Coordinates of C-alpha atoms in Angstrom, one line a residue:
Chain A
X1 CA -36.5 -66.0 -38.8
X2 CA -39.0 -63.4 -37.9
X3 CA -42.7 -64.3 -38.0
X4 CA -44.3 -63.6 -41.3
X5 CA -47.3 -61.5 -41.8
X6 CA -49.8 -63.0 -44.2
X7 CA -49.2 -61.7 -47.7
X8 CA -51.8 -59.3 -49.3
X9 CA -54.0 -61.2 -51.7
X10 CA -52.8 -59.6 -54.9
X11 CA -49.2 -60.2 -53.8
X12 CA -50.0 -63.9 -53.2
X13 CA -51.0 -64.1 -56.9
X14 CA -47.8 -62.4 -58.0
X15 CA -45.7 -64.6 -55.7
X16 CA -47.3 -67.7 -57.3
X17 CA -45.9 -66.6 -60.7
X18 CA -42.3 -66.2 -59.5
X19 CA -40.1 -69.2 -60.1
X20 CA -37.9 -70.4 -57.2
X21 CA -34.4 -69.0 -57.1
X22 CA -35.2 -66.2 -59.6
X23 CA -33.6 -62.8 -59.5
X24 CA -36.3 -60.3 -58.7
X25 CA -36.5 -56.6 -58.9
X26 CA -39.5 -54.8 -57.3
X27 CA -40.2 -51.2 -58.2
X28 CA -42.0 -49.4 -55.3
X29 CA -41.4 -52.3 -52.9
X30 CA -42.8 -50.4 -49.9
X31 CA -41.8 -52.1 -46.6
X32 CA -40.6 -55.2 -48.5
X33 CA -43.3 -57.6 -47.6
X34 CA -43.4 -59.3 -51.0
X35 CA -39.6 -59.5 -51.4
X36 CA -39.2 -60.9 -47.9
X37 CA -41.8 -63.6 -48.6
X38 CA -40.2 -64.5 -51.9
X39 CA -36.8 -64.7 -50.4
X40 CA -37.9 -66.9 -47.5
X41 CA -40.3 -69.1 -49.5
X42 CA -38.9 -69.0 -53.1
X43 CA -35.3 -68.4 -52.3
X44 CA -35.1 -65.5 -54.8
X45 CA -32.3 -63.0 -55.0
X46 CA -34.2 -59.8 -54.3
X47 CA -33.7 -56.1 -55.0
X48 CA -36.2 -53.3 -54.3
X49 CA -36.5 -49.7 -55.1
X50 CA -38.5 -47.4 -52.8
X51 CA -38.7 -43.7 -52.6
X52 CA -39.8 -43.2 -49.0
X53 CA -37.0 -43.1 -46.4
X54 CA -39.1 -44.6 -43.6
X55 CA -40.1 -47.6 -45.8
X56 CA -36.5 -48.0 -47.0
X57 CA -35.4 -48.3 -43.4
X58 CA -38.0 -50.9 -42.7
X59 CA -36.8 -52.9 -45.7
X60 CA -33.1 -52.8 -44.7
X61 CA -34.1 -53.7 -41.1
X62 CA -35.7 -56.9 -42.6
X63 CA -32.5 -57.6 -44.5
X64 CA -33.9 -56.7 -47.9
X65 CA -31.6 -55.1 -50.5
X66 CA -33.3 -51.9 -51.4
X67 CA -32.3 -48.6 -53.0
X68 CA -34.0 -45.3 -52.0
X69 CA -35.0 -43.5 -55.2
X70 CA -37.4 -42.9 -58.0
X71 CA -38.3 -46.0 -59.9
X72 CA -38.2 -44.2 -63.3
X73 CA -34.6 -43.2 -62.9
X74 CA -33.2 -45.9 -60.6
X75 CA -34.2 -48.6 -63.1
X76 CA -31.9 -47.1 -65.7
X77 CA -28.6 -48.1 -64.2
X78 CA -29.1 -51.9 -64.1
X79 CA -27.3 -54.0 -66.8
X80 CA -29.5 -55.6 -69.4
X81 CA -31.3 -58.8 -68.3
X82 CA -29.9 -58.6 -64.7
X83 CA -33.1 -60.0 -63.4
X84 CA -35.6 -62.8 -64.2
X85 CA -38.6 -60.8 -63.0
X86 CA -39.3 -57.1 -62.5
X87 CA -42.4 -56.4 -60.5
X88 CA -44.4 -53.1 -60.3
X89 CA -47.4 -53.7 -58.1
X90 CA -50.2 -51.1 -57.9
X91 CA -48.0 -48.3 -59.1
X92 CA -48.5 -48.2 -62.9
X93 CA -51.4 -45.9 -62.6
X94 CA -49.1 -43.3 -61.0
X95 CA -46.4 -43.5 -63.6
X96 CA -45.9 -40.6 -66.0
X97 CA -44.5 -42.7 -68.9
X98 CA -45.8 -46.3 -68.6
X99 CA -44.4 -47.3 -72.0
X100 CA -40.9 -46.3 -71.0
X101 CA -41.2 -47.9 -67.6
X102 CA -42.4 -51.3 -69.0
X103 CA -39.8 -51.2 -71.7
X104 CA -37.1 -50.5 -69.0
X105 CA -38.5 -53.4 -67.0
X106 CA -38.2 -55.7 -69.9
X107 CA -34.7 -54.5 -70.6
X108 CA -33.5 -55.4 -67.1
X109 CA -35.6 -58.5 -66.7
X110 CA -36.9 -61.3 -68.8
X111 CA -40.5 -60.9 -67.7
X112 CA -42.3 -58.3 -65.8
X113 CA -45.4 -58.2 -63.6
X114 CA -47.6 -55.1 -63.4
X115 CA -50.8 -54.6 -61.4
X116 CA -53.2 -51.8 -61.1
X117 CA -56.7 -50.9 -59.8
X118 CA -59.4 -51.4 -62.4
X119 CA -61.2 -48.2 -63.3
X120 CA -63.6 -50.3 -65.3
X121 CA -65.1 -51.8 -62.1
X122 CA -68.9 -51.5 -62.0
X123 CA -68.9 -49.4 -58.8
X124 CA -66.7 -46.8 -60.5
X125 CA -68.9 -46.8 -63.5
X126 CA -72.1 -46.5 -61.5
X127 CA -70.7 -43.7 -59.4
X128 CA -69.7 -41.6 -62.4
X129 CA -73.0 -42.4 -64.1
X130 CA -75.3 -41.5 -61.2
X131 CA -73.4 -38.8 -59.3
X132 CA -71.6 -37.2 -62.2
X133 CA -68.5 -36.9 -60.1
X134 CA -65.1 -38.5 -60.4
X135 CA -65.4 -41.8 -58.6
X136 CA -64.0 -42.4 -55.1
X137 CA -63.8 -46.0 -54.1
X138 CA -62.0 -48.2 -51.6
X139 CA -59.4 -49.1 -54.3
X140 CA -59.3 -45.5 -55.5
X141 CA -59.8 -43.5 -52.4
X142 CA -58.6 -40.1 -53.6
X143 CA -60.4 -36.9 -54.8
X144 CA -59.6 -35.7 -58.3
X145 CA -57.4 -32.9 -56.9
X146 CA -55.2 -35.1 -54.6
X147 CA -54.9 -38.4 -56.4
X148 CA -51.5 -39.8 -57.3
X149 CA -53.3 -41.9 -59.9
X150 CA -52.6 -39.9 -63.0
X151 CA -53.4 -42.7 -65.4
X152 CA -57.0 -43.8 -65.5
X153 CA -57.2 -47.3 -67.0
X154 CA -59.3 -50.4 -67.1
X155 CA -58.3 -54.0 -67.7
X156 CA -59.4 -53.7 -71.3
X157 CA -57.4 -50.5 -71.7
X158 CA -54.3 -52.3 -70.6
X159 CA -54.8 -55.2 -72.9
X160 CA -55.3 -52.8 -75.9
X161 CA -52.2 -51.0 -74.8
X162 CA -50.0 -54.1 -74.7
X163 CA -51.0 -54.9 -78.2
X164 CA -50.2 -51.5 -79.5
X165 CA -46.9 -51.2 -77.6
X166 CA -45.8 -54.6 -78.6
X167 CA -45.7 -56.4 -75.3
X168 CA -47.0 -59.9 -74.9
X169 CA -49.3 -60.9 -72.0
X170 CA -48.1 -64.3 -70.7
X171 CA -50.5 -64.5 -67.8
X172 CA -53.3 -62.4 -66.3
X173 CA -55.4 -62.4 -63.3
X174 CA -58.5 -60.3 -62.6
X175 CA -59.1 -60.3 -58.8
X176 CA -61.7 -59.0 -56.4
X177 CA -60.3 -58.2 -52.9
X178 CA -61.9 -57.6 -49.5
X179 CA -60.8 -57.1 -45.9
X180 CA -58.1 -54.5 -46.7
X181 CA -57.0 -56.6 -49.7
X182 CA -55.9 -59.4 -47.4
X183 CA -58.4 -61.8 -48.9
X184 CA -59.8 -62.1 -52.4
X185 CA -60.7 -64.3 -55.3
X186 CA -60.0 -64.4 -59.0
X187 CA -62.8 -63.3 -61.3
X188 CA -63.5 -65.0 -64.6
X189 CA -67.0 -63.7 -65.4
X190 CA -66.9 -60.2 -67.0
X191 CA -63.6 -59.3 -65.4
X192 CA -63.4 -55.7 -66.7
X193 CA -66.7 -55.1 -64.9
X194 CA -66.3 -57.0 -61.7
X195 CA -62.6 -57.1 -60.8
X196 CA -61.1 -54.5 -58.5
X197 CA -57.5 -55.2 -59.6
X198 CA -55.7 -56.6 -62.7
X199 CA -52.4 -58.4 -62.6
X200 CA -50.4 -59.1 -65.8
X201 CA -47.3 -61.1 -66.5
X202 CA -45.7 -59.5 -69.6
X203 CA -42.9 -60.6 -71.8
X204 CA -41.3 -59.5 -75.1
X205 CA -43.4 -59.9 -78.3
Chain B
X1 CA -15.7 -35.7 -37.7
X2 CA -16.6 -34.0 -34.5
X3 CA -16.4 -35.2 -31.0
X4 CA -19.8 -36.2 -29.8
X5 CA -18.7 -38.7 -27.3
X6 CA -21.8 -39.5 -25.4
X7 CA -22.5 -42.0 -22.7
X8 CA -25.0 -44.5 -23.9
X9 CA -28.4 -43.4 -22.5
X10 CA -29.3 -47.0 -21.6
X11 CA -26.0 -47.4 -19.8
X12 CA -25.0 -50.5 -21.8
X13 CA -21.3 -50.7 -22.6
X14 CA -18.7 -53.1 -23.8
X15 CA -17.0 -52.3 -20.5
X16 CA -13.2 -52.0 -20.2
X17 CA -11.1 -52.1 -23.3
X18 CA -7.4 -51.9 -23.8
X19 CA -5.3 -50.2 -26.5
X20 CA -3.0 -52.7 -28.2
X21 CA -0.2 -52.3 -30.6
X22 CA 1.1 -54.2 -33.7
X23 CA 4.4 -53.4 -35.2
X24 CA 5.6 -54.7 -38.6
X25 CA 7.8 -53.8 -41.5
X26 CA 11.3 -53.5 -40.2
X27 CA 14.3 -51.8 -41.8
X28 CA 14.9 -54.7 -44.1
X29 CA 11.3 -55.0 -45.3
X30 CA 9.8 -51.6 -45.0
X31 CA 6.2 -50.8 -46.0
X32 CA 6.3 -49.5 -49.6
X33 CA 4.0 -46.6 -50.0
X34 CA 2.0 -45.6 -53.1
X35 CA 4.2 -42.5 -53.4
X36 CA 7.2 -44.7 -54.0
X37 CA 8.7 -43.9 -50.5
X38 CA 8.9 -46.5 -47.8
X39 CA 8.7 -46.5 -44.0
X40 CA 9.5 -49.0 -41.3
X41 CA 8.9 -50.0 -38.7
X42 CA 5.2 -49.3 -38.7
X43 CA 3.0 -49.5 -35.6
X44 CA -0.8 -49.6 -35.6
X45 CA -2.7 -49.0 -32.4
X46 CA -5.9 -51.0 -32.2
X47 CA -8.7 -52.1 -29.9
X48 CA -11.1 -55.0 -30.0
X49 CA -14.4 -55.7 -28.3
X50 CA -16.5 -58.8 -28.4
X51 CA -15.3 -62.4 -29.1
X52 CA -13.9 -63.8 -32.3
X53 CA -15.9 -67.0 -33.0
X54 CA -14.3 -70.4 -33.7
X55 CA -14.4 -70.1 -37.5
X56 CA -13.3 -66.4 -37.4
X57 CA -16.3 -65.3 -39.4
X58 CA -17.7 -62.6 -37.2
X59 CA -15.1 -59.9 -37.4
X60 CA -16.2 -56.3 -38.1
X61 CA -13.6 -53.7 -38.8
X62 CA -14.5 -50.2 -38.0
X63 CA -12.6 -47.4 -39.8
X64 CA -12.5 -44.0 -38.2
X65 CA -12.6 -40.6 -39.8
X66 CA -10.0 -37.8 -39.9
X67 CA -9.5 -37.1 -36.2
X68 CA -10.7 -40.4 -34.7
X69 CA -8.7 -43.1 -33.0
X70 CA -8.8 -46.8 -32.1
X71 CA -11.0 -46.1 -29.0
X72 CA -14.3 -46.9 -30.6
X73 CA -16.3 -48.0 -27.6
X74 CA -16.0 -48.8 -23.9
X75 CA -13.8 -47.3 -21.2
X76 CA -10.1 -47.6 -20.5
X77 CA -10.5 -47.5 -16.8
X78 CA -13.6 -47.6 -14.5
X79 CA -13.0 -43.9 -13.7
X80 CA -12.7 -42.9 -17.4
X81 CA -15.0 -39.9 -17.8
X82 CA -15.7 -40.7 -21.5
X83 CA -16.3 -43.8 -23.6
X84 CA -15.0 -44.4 -27.1
X85 CA -16.1 -42.2 -30.0
X86 CA -18.9 -44.5 -31.3
X87 CA -20.1 -46.0 -28.0
X88 CA -23.7 -45.3 -29.0
X89 CA -23.3 -47.7 -32.0
X90 CA -20.9 -50.3 -30.7
X91 CA -21.8 -52.5 -27.7
X92 CA -24.0 -55.3 -26.4
X93 CA -27.4 -55.2 -28.2
X94 CA -26.4 -52.0 -30.1
X95 CA -26.4 -51.4 -33.9
X96 CA -23.0 -53.2 -34.1
X97 CA -23.8 -55.9 -31.4
X98 CA -20.6 -56.9 -29.6
X99 CA -22.5 -60.0 -28.2
X100 CA -22.5 -61.2 -31.8
X101 CA -19.6 -59.6 -33.6
X102 CA -15.9 -59.2 -32.9
X103 CA -15.2 -55.5 -33.4
X104 CA -11.8 -54.2 -34.3
X105 CA -10.9 -50.6 -34.7
X106 CA -7.4 -49.4 -35.6
X107 CA -5.9 -45.9 -35.6
X108 CA -5.0 -45.0 -39.2
X109 CA -1.5 -44.7 -40.5
X110 CA -0.3 -41.1 -40.3
X111 CA -2.5 -40.3 -37.3
X112 CA -1.1 -39.5 -33.8
X113 CA -3.2 -41.7 -31.5
X114 CA -0.8 -44.6 -31.2
X115 CA -0.1 -45.4 -34.8
X116 CA 3.0 -44.4 -36.8
X117 CA 2.7 -40.8 -38.1
X118 CA 4.7 -37.6 -38.5
X119 CA 4.9 -37.2 -34.7
X120 CA 6.6 -40.7 -34.4
X121 CA 10.3 -40.9 -34.0
X122 CA 12.2 -41.5 -37.2
X123 CA 14.6 -44.4 -36.5
X124 CA 17.1 -42.8 -38.9
X125 CA 17.5 -39.6 -37.0
X126 CA 16.2 -40.3 -33.5
X127 CA 13.8 -37.3 -33.6
X128 CA 10.2 -37.1 -34.8
X129 CA 9.7 -37.4 -38.5
X130 CA 7.8 -34.1 -38.9
X131 CA 7.4 -33.3 -42.6
X132 CA 10.1 -35.9 -43.4
X133 CA 7.3 -38.4 -43.0
X134 CA 6.3 -39.5 -46.5
X135 CA 2.9 -38.6 -47.9
X136 CA 0.5 -41.4 -47.4
X137 CA -2.7 -42.4 -49.2
X138 CA -6.0 -44.0 -48.2
X139 CA -4.7 -47.1 -50.0
X140 CA -1.6 -47.1 -47.7
X141 CA -3.7 -46.9 -44.6
X142 CA -5.8 -49.9 -45.8
X143 CA -2.7 -51.9 -46.8
X144 CA -1.4 -51.4 -43.2
X145 CA -4.8 -52.5 -41.8
X146 CA -4.6 -55.6 -44.0
X147 CA -1.3 -56.5 -42.3
X148 CA -3.0 -56.2 -38.9
X149 CA -5.9 -58.5 -40.0
X150 CA -3.3 -61.1 -41.2
X151 CA -1.6 -60.7 -37.8
X152 CA -4.9 -61.3 -36.1
X153 CA -5.6 -64.3 -38.3
X154 CA -8.7 -62.9 -39.8
X155 CA -8.9 -64.1 -43.4
X156 CA -12.3 -62.6 -44.3
X157 CA -14.0 -59.7 -42.6
X158 CA -17.8 -60.0 -42.1
X159 CA -18.0 -56.3 -42.5
X160 CA -16.0 -53.1 -42.9
X161 CA -17.8 -50.1 -41.5
X162 CA -16.9 -46.4 -41.6
X163 CA -18.1 -42.9 -42.1
X164 CA -16.5 -39.9 -43.9
X165 CA -12.7 -40.6 -44.4
X166 CA -13.5 -43.9 -42.7
X167 CA -16.0 -44.6 -45.5
X168 CA -13.2 -44.0 -48.1
X169 CA -11.2 -46.7 -46.4
X170 CA -14.3 -49.0 -46.5
X171 CA -14.5 -48.5 -50.3
X172 CA -10.8 -49.0 -50.7
X173 CA -10.9 -52.2 -48.7
X174 CA -13.7 -53.6 -51.0
X175 CA -11.9 -52.7 -54.2
X176 CA -8.4 -53.7 -53.1
X177 CA -9.2 -56.9 -51.2
X178 CA -12.5 -58.2 -52.8
X179 CA -12.0 -61.7 -51.4
X180 CA -11.4 -60.6 -47.9
X181 CA -14.6 -58.5 -47.3
X182 CA -18.1 -60.0 -47.1
X183 CA -19.9 -56.7 -46.7
X184 CA -19.4 -53.0 -46.3
X185 CA -21.2 -50.1 -44.7
X186 CA -20.2 -46.7 -46.2
X187 CA -21.6 -43.7 -44.3
X188 CA -21.6 -40.1 -45.4
X189 CA -18.7 -40.6 -47.7
X190 CA -17.5 -40.2 -51.2
X191 CA -15.4 -41.9 -53.9
X192 CA -13.5 -38.6 -54.4
X193 CA -13.4 -35.1 -52.9
X194 CA -15.2 -32.4 -54.7
X195 CA -13.4 -29.1 -55.3
X196 CA -15.4 -27.7 -52.4
X197 CA -14.0 -30.3 -50.0
X198 CA -10.5 -29.9 -51.3
X199 CA -10.8 -26.1 -50.9
X200 CA -11.8 -26.4 -47.2
X201 CA -9.0 -28.8 -46.5
X202 CA -6.5 -26.5 -48.3
X203 CA -7.6 -23.5 -46.2
X204 CA -7.2 -25.6 -43.1
X205 CA -3.7 -26.7 -44.1
X206 CA -2.7 -23.2 -45.0
X207 CA -3.7 -22.0 -41.6
X208 CA -1.5 -24.6 -39.9
X209 CA 1.4 -23.9 -42.2
X210 CA 1.1 -20.1 -41.7
X211 CA 1.4 -20.5 -37.9
X212 CA 5.0 -19.3 -37.1
X213 CA 5.4 -22.2 -34.7
X214 CA 4.9 -24.7 -37.5
X215 CA 8.6 -24.3 -38.6
X216 CA 8.1 -26.4 -41.7
X217 CA 6.7 -29.2 -39.6
X218 CA 9.7 -29.6 -37.3
X219 CA 8.2 -28.2 -34.1
X220 CA 8.3 -31.1 -31.8
X221 CA 11.1 -29.6 -29.7
X222 CA 9.4 -26.2 -29.2
X223 CA 5.9 -24.7 -29.0
X224 CA 3.3 -26.3 -31.2
X225 CA 1.4 -24.5 -34.0
X226 CA -1.7 -24.5 -31.9
X227 CA -3.3 -21.5 -33.3
X228 CA -3.0 -22.8 -36.9
X229 CA -4.4 -26.2 -35.9
X230 CA -7.3 -24.6 -33.9
X231 CA -8.3 -22.5 -37.0
X232 CA -8.0 -25.6 -39.2
X233 CA -10.4 -27.4 -36.8
X234 CA -12.8 -24.4 -36.8
X235 CA -13.0 -24.6 -40.6
X236 CA -13.6 -28.3 -40.3
X237 CA -16.5 -27.8 -37.9
X238 CA -18.2 -25.4 -40.3
X239 CA -18.2 -28.1 -42.9
X240 CA -19.5 -30.8 -40.5
X241 CA -22.6 -28.8 -39.6
X242 CA -25.1 -27.3 -42.0
X243 CA -26.9 -24.0 -42.5
X244 CA -30.0 -25.5 -40.8
X245 CA -28.1 -27.0 -37.9
X246 CA -26.2 -23.8 -37.2
X247 CA -29.4 -21.8 -37.3
X248 CA -31.0 -24.2 -34.8
X249 CA -28.0 -24.6 -32.6
X250 CA -26.8 -21.0 -32.5
X251 CA -28.8 -18.6 -34.7
X252 CA -27.5 -15.1 -34.0
X253 CA -27.6 -15.6 -30.2
X254 CA -24.9 -13.9 -28.2
X255 CA -22.6 -15.7 -25.8
X256 CA -23.0 -14.5 -22.1
X257 CA -24.3 -11.1 -23.0
X258 CA -27.3 -9.3 -24.3
X259 CA -25.9 -6.6 -26.4
X260 CA -23.1 -6.1 -28.9
X261 CA -19.9 -4.8 -27.3
X262 CA -18.2 -3.4 -30.4
X263 CA -15.0 -5.4 -30.0
X264 CA -13.4 -8.4 -31.6
X265 CA -13.9 -11.0 -28.9
X266 CA -16.1 -14.1 -29.4
X267 CA -19.6 -12.5 -29.1
X268 CA -21.8 -14.7 -31.1
X269 CA -22.5 -18.2 -29.7
X270 CA -21.3 -19.7 -33.0
X271 CA -17.9 -18.0 -32.6
X272 CA -17.5 -19.2 -29.1
X273 CA -18.5 -22.7 -30.1
X274 CA -15.9 -22.8 -32.9
X275 CA -13.2 -21.4 -30.7
X276 CA -13.9 -24.0 -28.0
X277 CA -13.8 -26.8 -30.5
X278 CA -10.4 -25.4 -31.8
X279 CA -8.9 -25.2 -28.3
X280 CA -10.1 -28.7 -27.4
X281 CA -8.7 -30.2 -30.5
X282 CA -5.1 -28.9 -30.1
X283 CA -4.9 -30.7 -26.7
X284 CA -5.2 -34.1 -28.4
X285 CA -4.2 -33.8 -32.1
X286 CA -1.0 -33.3 -34.0
X287 CA -1.0 -30.5 -36.6
X288 CA 1.2 -32.5 -39.0
X289 CA -1.1 -35.5 -38.8
X290 CA -3.9 -33.2 -39.8
X291 CA -1.9 -32.1 -42.8
X292 CA -1.1 -35.7 -43.9
X293 CA -4.6 -37.2 -43.4
X294 CA -6.4 -34.3 -45.1
X295 CA -4.0 -34.7 -48.0
X296 CA -4.6 -38.4 -48.2
X297 CA -8.4 -37.7 -48.3
X298 CA -7.9 -35.1 -51.1
X299 CA -5.8 -37.6 -53.1
X300 CA -8.4 -40.3 -52.7
X301 CA -10.0 -41.1 -56.1
X302 CA -11.3 -44.6 -56.4
X303 CA -11.9 -44.3 -60.2
X304 CA -8.4 -42.9 -61.0
X305 CA -6.7 -45.4 -58.7
X306 CA -8.5 -48.6 -59.5
X307 CA -10.6 -48.0 -62.7
X308 CA -8.4 -45.9 -65.0
X309 CA -10.9 -43.1 -64.5
X310 CA -14.0 -45.2 -64.5
X311 CA -15.8 -45.7 -61.3
X312 CA -17.8 -48.6 -62.8
X313 CA -14.6 -50.3 -63.7
X314 CA -13.2 -49.6 -60.2
X315 CA -16.0 -51.6 -58.6
X316 CA -15.9 -54.4 -61.2
X317 CA -13.8 -56.7 -59.0
X318 CA -15.9 -56.1 -55.9
X319 CA -17.8 -58.9 -54.3
X320 CA -19.1 -57.3 -51.1
X321 CA -22.7 -56.6 -50.3
X322 CA -23.0 -52.8 -49.7
X323 CA -25.0 -50.5 -47.5
X324 CA -24.5 -46.9 -48.5
X325 CA -26.0 -44.1 -46.3
X326 CA -26.1 -40.4 -46.9
X327 CA -27.7 -37.6 -45.0
X328 CA -30.0 -34.9 -46.4
X329 CA -28.1 -32.0 -44.8
X330 CA -24.5 -33.2 -45.5
X331 CA -23.0 -30.5 -47.8
X332 CA -19.4 -31.8 -47.4
X333 CA -20.3 -35.2 -49.0
X334 CA -23.7 -34.6 -50.4
X335 CA -26.1 -37.3 -51.4
X336 CA -25.3 -37.1 -55.1
X337 CA -21.8 -38.4 -54.3
X338 CA -23.2 -41.4 -52.6
X339 CA -25.6 -42.0 -55.5
X340 CA -22.6 -41.9 -57.8
X341 CA -21.0 -44.9 -56.1
X342 CA -24.4 -46.7 -55.9
X343 CA -24.9 -46.3 -59.6
X344 CA -21.4 -47.7 -60.3
X345 CA -22.2 -50.6 -58.0
X346 CA -25.5 -51.2 -59.7
X347 CA -23.9 -51.3 -63.1
X348 CA -21.7 -54.1 -61.8
X349 CA -24.7 -55.9 -60.5
X350 CA -23.5 -55.7 -57.0
X351 CA -25.9 -56.1 -54.1
X352 CA -26.3 -52.6 -52.7
X353 CA -28.7 -50.9 -50.4
X354 CA -28.9 -47.2 -50.2
X355 CA -30.7 -44.9 -47.8
X356 CA -30.7 -41.1 -47.6
X357 CA -31.5 -40.4 -44.0
X358 CA -33.4 -37.2 -43.2
X359 CA -31.2 -35.4 -40.7
X360 CA -30.6 -31.7 -40.1
X361 CA -27.1 -32.1 -38.5
X362 CA -25.0 -32.0 -41.6
X363 CA -22.1 -34.3 -42.3
X364 CA -21.7 -35.1 -38.6
X365 CA -25.1 -36.8 -38.5
X366 CA -23.6 -40.3 -38.7
X367 CA -22.0 -39.8 -35.3
X368 CA -25.1 -38.6 -33.5
X369 CA -27.7 -40.8 -31.9
X370 CA -30.0 -41.9 -34.7
X371 CA -32.4 -44.8 -34.2
X372 CA -32.7 -45.2 -38.0
X373 CA -29.0 -45.8 -38.5
X374 CA -29.0 -48.4 -35.6
X375 CA -31.9 -50.2 -37.3
X376 CA -30.2 -50.1 -40.7
X377 CA -26.9 -51.4 -39.3
X378 CA -28.6 -54.2 -37.3
X379 CA -30.7 -55.4 -40.2
X380 CA -27.9 -55.3 -42.7
X381 CA -25.3 -57.0 -40.4
X382 CA -27.9 -59.6 -39.4
X383 CA -28.5 -60.5 -43.0
X384 CA -24.9 -60.8 -44.0
X385 CA -24.0 -62.8 -40.9
X386 CA -26.7 -65.3 -41.9
X387 CA -25.6 -65.5 -45.5
X388 CA -21.8 -65.2 -45.6
X389 CA -20.3 -68.7 -45.5
X390 CA -17.4 -69.2 -43.1
X391 CA -14.0 -69.2 -44.6

């Protein structure tokens, strides 16, 4: 077995929510770090979807089952409830139609995990307040003209959204990360102000 | 597929290999073909490299494309100038590692490189079959290969691997013998030919049949339809490349001259290249085999044959884990055709990985040195060899 790199902090949280032996689909699985960890430590049956060829190659090299393609279209061909979990980590803010995507995730899986950077973090608020410019932070490092993050949302936005769209939040974690997201801690005090990322486990209403 | 037989740049090789033969299906029990006709005896030429392990669970069957043969890797003699056609992929420590896997490659039924085909002698008449040879299908080829696996005592293949027409055989294996295949690698292939692919094949066949030496396929006593076969090969080579690769490889450069000479000789480099490929091909390949194999490829339709028209249904009995690879510049079997099979596999909840490799060399890319394909192959086979239980 190849030596494992330590898992990014937010992925550690997600991993802790996945039951052993589950069938897991990850949308935008990158180089497959989370799926490999889950397979080796939770004995899951894994599938990934990743659009970038070089990352797909890395996944397959590790023995991960992965499809090259766009998450919004690739998710459509799976049978209903083919998975126990569908995971979409740090990508929701880049999705054109999040309602459709989450509905699709809940069609193919019993539960889904989504995570995203929190635009309600105090540093973002302060930047906008005092500079009058679109915020640029470690978690949101892009300028307004080149950002892939087309959906600007805070933890509170997302909770409101789940209520309106009819999704049920089963678990949530507000986290603050440091050291290139390798370390972090969960935040309980004023999470929408002090957390850099939000992670939600969602089920049907 | 083209001939890109390259020596491995690292110099590693499986070493010396030997072409072997397996003959089955006698006059009493001939091989019944999908067309309803039957033939016998049937001989398959095959080669092996690596060592079959004690529980016979490390066998990898490699399936060659249109013009390939059983000589997948290594050398016949120490003086042999050229190794097998996929020497860059098959060998110690390579993508298909012969230190770990027992590799088998067999010449397809209908070919002319040692297996029974139209150039073989018809036992009824004592002369070569020619066009009396019955039409064969990809399914027939695979059924013959299954006989060879039974003969070798291999109950379950760890993997079947092939590109192009070889990839069709890979898919056929998985659908026809689901219990006998643990995994499958389908490269630059399709579940059925597009009209474009059939059109190119038909022009190639017409050029053979229009050659006055073809004589309705009974030319083995006299001169061969070399011109027709050479033109057929030239057409093939156009489809194996791409606009981009031709532009990079030849552009409008002239061959051995600096100005146009206002005559019909081969002036452009691309003309000279195609003519060279045509000439080289007729030295080693039989025109009738070309007709039979291209026809089998055109007939191939996994959905029609195994799913009453539905590709999803065709894959419904499959159990294998799949790796499907397409190439961005392949216009013979473009990516959408690979995606079609991937979608059908997904709908059946099959374990499938898919990668579209960025490559400018067109359909032929799977035969060219490509670090990415080596990595994919290694990772994929490693996973299946750890997870597939011995039979």
